[in-house]
Structure formats: C-alpha cells, structure tokens
Amino acid sequence: HNWVLVRPGRGTDVGNAALNLGIDGMPRQFVPESDDVIAHTLLLEPQKSDTIYFTAPDQPGEYEYLCTFPGHATLMRGVLRVE
C-alpha cells in the first residue's frame, strides 16, 4: 500500500493514472507524475511503515488521499480537510 495526497477532486484521475502505469508502475511506486500529487509515501509491504513530512496546503478545501496500488484506489481513500 501507499498513501497519496492529491488536490481536491483529483483522486479518481490520479488513481486511474496510477492504474495505467501498468508494469512501469512498480519502479514509480505506482505514483503517477502529476501536478495533482501533493505528497506520498513509499509503496510498502505488509508489516512495513513509512513516515513523511509535508506542509498542508494553504488553500482551504477537501484534499483526497488514496492508495494508488492497482485496484486499491476505489476503496482505500479518505479526505484531509484544510480550513
């Protein structure tokens, strides 16, 4: 799994772009090159963890986060609210 924070309303597009990476996705951690991606973790195996530090966006809104491993983006997602 990974954790990818994206601009508001862009989760589905980023998830689809990750899926379209195909076999080229693994070396890219299934994180597509996109201005919509704000921050992300590494792709992790079970029982592994990662820590990231990022500055929350200045613009208020609902920023989506999702797992971009193929097939996961539909269900593994949530929202980071910036007020």
mmCIF file with all atom_site columns, C-alpha atoms in Angstrom:
data_model
loop_
_atom_site.group_PDB
_atom_site.id
_atom_site.type_symbol
_atom_site.label_atom_id
_atom_site.label_alt_id
_atom_site.label_comp_id
_atom_site.label_asym_id
_atom_site.label_entity_id
_atom_site.label_seq_id
_atom_site.pdbx_PDB_ins_code
_atom_site.Cartn_x
_atom_site.Cartn_y
_atom_site.Cartn_z
_atom_site.occupancy
_atom_site.B_iso_or_equiv
_atom_site.pdbx_formal_charge
_atom_site.auth_seq_id
_atom_site.auth_comp_id
_atom_site.auth_asym_id
_atom_site.auth_atom_id
_atom_site.pdbx_PDB_model_num
ATOM 1  C CA . HIS A 1 1  ? 0.000   0.000  0.000   1.00 0.00 ? 1  HIS A CA 1
ATOM 2  C CA . ASN A 1 2  ? 0.887   3.657  -0.237  1.00 0.00 ? 2  ASN A CA 1
ATOM 3  C CA . TRP A 1 3  ? -0.682  6.950  0.788   1.00 0.00 ? 3  TRP A CA 1
ATOM 4  C CA . VAL A 1 4  ? -1.011  9.645  -1.856  1.00 0.00 ? 4  VAL A CA 1
ATOM 5  C CA . LEU A 1 5  ? -2.402  13.119 -1.099  1.00 0.00 ? 5  LEU A CA 1
ATOM 6  C CA . VAL A 1 6  ? -3.907  14.887 -4.114  1.00 0.00 ? 6  VAL A CA 1
ATOM 7  C CA . ARG A 1 7  ? -5.603  18.147 -4.989  1.00 0.00 ? 7  ARG A CA 1
ATOM 8  C CA . PRO A 1 8  ? -9.372  18.418 -4.336  1.00 0.00 ? 8  PRO A CA 1
ATOM 9  C CA . GLY A 1 9  ? -11.473 16.414 -6.759  1.00 0.00 ? 9  GLY A CA 1
ATOM 10 C CA . ARG A 1 10 ? -8.471  14.703 -8.386  1.00 0.00 ? 10 ARG A CA 1
ATOM 11 C CA . GLY A 1 11 ? -8.397  11.352 -6.561  1.00 0.00 ? 11 GLY A CA 1
ATOM 12 C CA . THR A 1 12 ? -10.135 9.331  -9.255  1.00 0.00 ? 12 THR A CA 1
ATOM 13 C CA . ASP A 1 13 ? -7.956  10.786 -12.015 1.00 0.00 ? 13 ASP A CA 1
ATOM 14 C CA . VAL A 1 14 ? -4.739  10.105 -10.093 1.00 0.00 ? 14 VAL A CA 1
ATOM 15 C CA . GLY A 1 15 ? -5.937  6.585  -9.226  1.00 0.00 ? 15 GLY A CA 1
ATOM 16 C CA . ASN A 1 16 ? -6.683  5.890  -12.896 1.00 0.00 ? 16 ASN A CA 1
ATOM 17 C CA . ALA A 1 17 ? -3.323  7.326  -13.978 1.00 0.00 ? 17 ALA A CA 1
ATOM 18 C CA . ALA A 1 18 ? -1.588  5.000  -11.498 1.00 0.00 ? 18 ALA A CA 1
ATOM 19 C CA . LEU A 1 19 ? -3.502  2.027  -12.864 1.00 0.00 ? 19 LEU A CA 1
ATOM 20 C CA . ASN A 1 20 ? -2.496  2.978  -16.406 1.00 0.00 ? 20 ASN A CA 1
ATOM 21 C CA . LEU A 1 21 ? 1.195   2.816  -15.449 1.00 0.00 ? 21 LEU A CA 1
ATOM 22 C CA . GLY A 1 22 ? 0.976   -0.962 -15.878 1.00 0.00 ? 22 GLY A CA 1
ATOM 23 C CA . ILE A 1 23 ? 4.273   -2.794 -15.356 1.00 0.00 ? 23 ILE A CA 1
ATOM 24 C CA . ASP A 1 24 ? 6.094   0.551  -15.297 1.00 0.00 ? 24 ASP A CA 1
ATOM 25 C CA . GLY A 1 25 ? 4.237   1.374  -12.084 1.00 0.00 ? 25 GLY A CA 1
ATOM 26 C CA . MET A 1 26 ? 6.327   -0.670 -9.667  1.00 0.00 ? 26 MET A CA 1
ATOM 27 C CA . PRO A 1 27 ? 9.573   1.316  -10.056 1.00 0.00 ? 27 PRO A CA 1
ATOM 28 C CA . ARG A 1 28 ? 7.491   4.516  -9.739  1.00 0.00 ? 28 ARG A CA 1
ATOM 29 C CA . GLN A 1 29 ? 5.818   3.233  -6.546  1.00 0.00 ? 29 GLN A CA 1
ATOM 30 C CA . PHE A 1 30 ? 2.521   3.443  -8.518  1.00 0.00 ? 30 PHE A CA 1
ATOM 31 C CA . VAL A 1 31 ? 2.581   7.228  -8.090  1.00 0.00 ? 31 VAL A CA 1
ATOM 32 C CA . PRO A 1 32 ? 1.945   8.881  -11.461 1.00 0.00 ? 32 PRO A CA 1
ATOM 33 C CA . GLU A 1 33 ? 3.803   12.024 -12.486 1.00 0.00 ? 33 GLU A CA 1
ATOM 34 C CA . SER A 1 34 ? 1.147   14.651 -11.932 1.00 0.00 ? 34 SER A CA 1
ATOM 35 C CA . ASP A 1 35 ? 0.838   18.179 -10.606 1.00 0.00 ? 35 ASP A CA 1
ATOM 36 C CA . ASP A 1 36 ? -2.199  16.854 -8.732  1.00 0.00 ? 36 ASP A CA 1
ATOM 37 C CA . VAL A 1 37 ? 0.009   14.777 -6.392  1.00 0.00 ? 37 VAL A CA 1
ATOM 38 C CA . ILE A 1 38 ? 0.956   16.807 -3.307  1.00 0.00 ? 38 ILE A CA 1
ATOM 39 C CA . ALA A 1 39 ? 2.709   14.202 -1.128  1.00 0.00 ? 39 ALA A CA 1
ATOM 40 C CA . HIS A 1 40 ? 3.065   10.430 -0.931  1.00 0.00 ? 40 HIS A CA 1
ATOM 41 C CA . THR A 1 41 ? 4.673   7.584  0.958   1.00 0.00 ? 41 THR A CA 1
ATOM 42 C CA . LEU A 1 42 ? 6.662   4.734  -0.477  1.00 0.00 ? 42 LEU A CA 1
ATOM 43 C CA . LEU A 1 43 ? 4.872   1.593  -1.634  1.00 0.00 ? 43 LEU A CA 1
ATOM 44 C CA . LEU A 1 44 ? 5.007   -0.669 1.426   1.00 0.00 ? 44 LEU A CA 1
ATOM 45 C CA . GLU A 1 45 ? 4.814   -4.392 2.010   1.00 0.00 ? 45 GLU A CA 1
ATOM 46 C CA . PRO A 1 46 ? 2.804   -5.845 4.930   1.00 0.00 ? 46 PRO A CA 1
ATOM 47 C CA . GLN A 1 47 ? 4.193   -5.046 8.380   1.00 0.00 ? 47 GLN A CA 1
ATOM 48 C CA . LYS A 1 48 ? 6.310   -2.157 6.995   1.00 0.00 ? 48 LYS A CA 1
ATOM 49 C CA . SER A 1 49 ? 5.861   1.552  7.660   1.00 0.00 ? 49 SER A CA 1
ATOM 50 C CA . ASP A 1 50 ? 6.971   4.903  6.318   1.00 0.00 ? 50 ASP A CA 1
ATOM 51 C CA . THR A 1 51 ? 6.939   8.436  7.683   1.00 0.00 ? 51 THR A CA 1
ATOM 52 C CA . ILE A 1 52 ? 6.619   11.565 5.596   1.00 0.00 ? 52 ILE A CA 1
ATOM 53 C CA . TYR A 1 53 ? 6.608   15.241 6.454   1.00 0.00 ? 53 TYR A CA 1
ATOM 54 C CA . PHE A 1 54 ? 4.808   17.792 4.330   1.00 0.00 ? 54 PHE A CA 1
ATOM 55 C CA . THR A 1 55 ? 3.276   21.208 4.680   1.00 0.00 ? 55 THR A CA 1
ATOM 56 C CA . ALA A 1 56 ? -0.508  21.183 4.448   1.00 0.00 ? 56 ALA A CA 1
ATOM 57 C CA . PRO A 1 57 ? -1.838  23.206 1.519   1.00 0.00 ? 57 PRO A CA 1
ATOM 58 C CA . ASP A 1 58 ? -2.579  26.886 2.191   1.00 0.00 ? 58 ASP A CA 1
ATOM 59 C CA . GLN A 1 59 ? -5.831  26.803 0.243   1.00 0.00 ? 59 GLN A CA 1
ATOM 60 C CA . PRO A 1 60 ? -8.827  25.569 2.287   1.00 0.00 ? 60 PRO A CA 1
ATOM 61 C CA . GLY A 1 61 ? -10.546 22.530 0.837   1.00 0.00 ? 61 GLY A CA 1
ATOM 62 C CA . GLU A 1 62 ? -11.047 18.778 0.959   1.00 0.00 ? 62 GLU A CA 1
ATOM 63 C CA . TYR A 1 63 ? -7.863  17.125 -0.256  1.00 0.00 ? 63 TYR A CA 1
ATOM 64 C CA . GLU A 1 64 ? -8.279  13.480 -1.165  1.00 0.00 ? 64 GLU A CA 1
ATOM 65 C CA . TYR A 1 65 ? -5.834  10.770 -0.180  1.00 0.00 ? 65 TYR A CA 1
ATOM 66 C CA . LEU A 1 66 ? -5.769  7.267  -1.590  1.00 0.00 ? 66 LEU A CA 1
ATOM 67 C CA . CYS A 1 67 ? -3.751  4.125  -2.116  1.00 0.00 ? 67 CYS A CA 1
ATOM 68 C CA . THR A 1 68 ? -2.659  4.030  -5.757  1.00 0.00 ? 68 THR A CA 1
ATOM 69 C CA . PHE A 1 69 ? -1.603  0.367  -5.840  1.00 0.00 ? 69 PHE A CA 1
ATOM 70 C CA . PRO A 1 70 ? -3.612  -1.173 -8.713  1.00 0.00 ? 70 PRO A CA 1
ATOM 71 C CA . GLY A 1 71 ? -7.182  -1.901 -7.705  1.00 0.00 ? 71 GLY A CA 1
ATOM 72 C CA . HIS A 1 72 ? -6.988  -0.168 -4.324  1.00 0.00 ? 72 HIS A CA 1
ATOM 73 C CA . ALA A 1 73 ? -7.914  3.448  -5.178  1.00 0.00 ? 73 ALA A CA 1
ATOM 74 C CA . THR A 1 74 ? -11.633 2.733  -5.388  1.00 0.00 ? 74 THR A CA 1
ATOM 75 C CA . LEU A 1 75 ? -11.994 1.772  -1.728  1.00 0.00 ? 75 LEU A CA 1
ATOM 76 C CA . MET A 1 76 ? -8.839  2.865  0.080   1.00 0.00 ? 76 MET A CA 1
ATOM 77 C CA . ARG A 1 77 ? -9.320  6.621  0.244   1.00 0.00 ? 77 ARG A CA 1
ATOM 78 C CA . GLY A 1 78 ? -10.257 9.465  2.517   1.00 0.00 ? 78 GLY A CA 1
ATOM 79 C CA . VAL A 1 79 ? -10.199 13.238 2.912   1.00 0.00 ? 79 VAL A CA 1
ATOM 80 C CA . LEU A 1 80 ? -7.820  15.686 4.598   1.00 0.00 ? 80 LEU A CA 1
ATOM 81 C CA . ARG A 1 81 ? -9.780  18.863 5.389   1.00 0.00 ? 81 ARG A CA 1
ATOM 82 C CA . VAL A 1 82 ? -7.848  22.125 5.350   1.00 0.00 ? 82 VAL A CA 1
ATOM 83 C CA . GLU A 1 83 ? -9.711  25.033 6.943   1.00 0.00 ? 83 GLU A CA 1
#
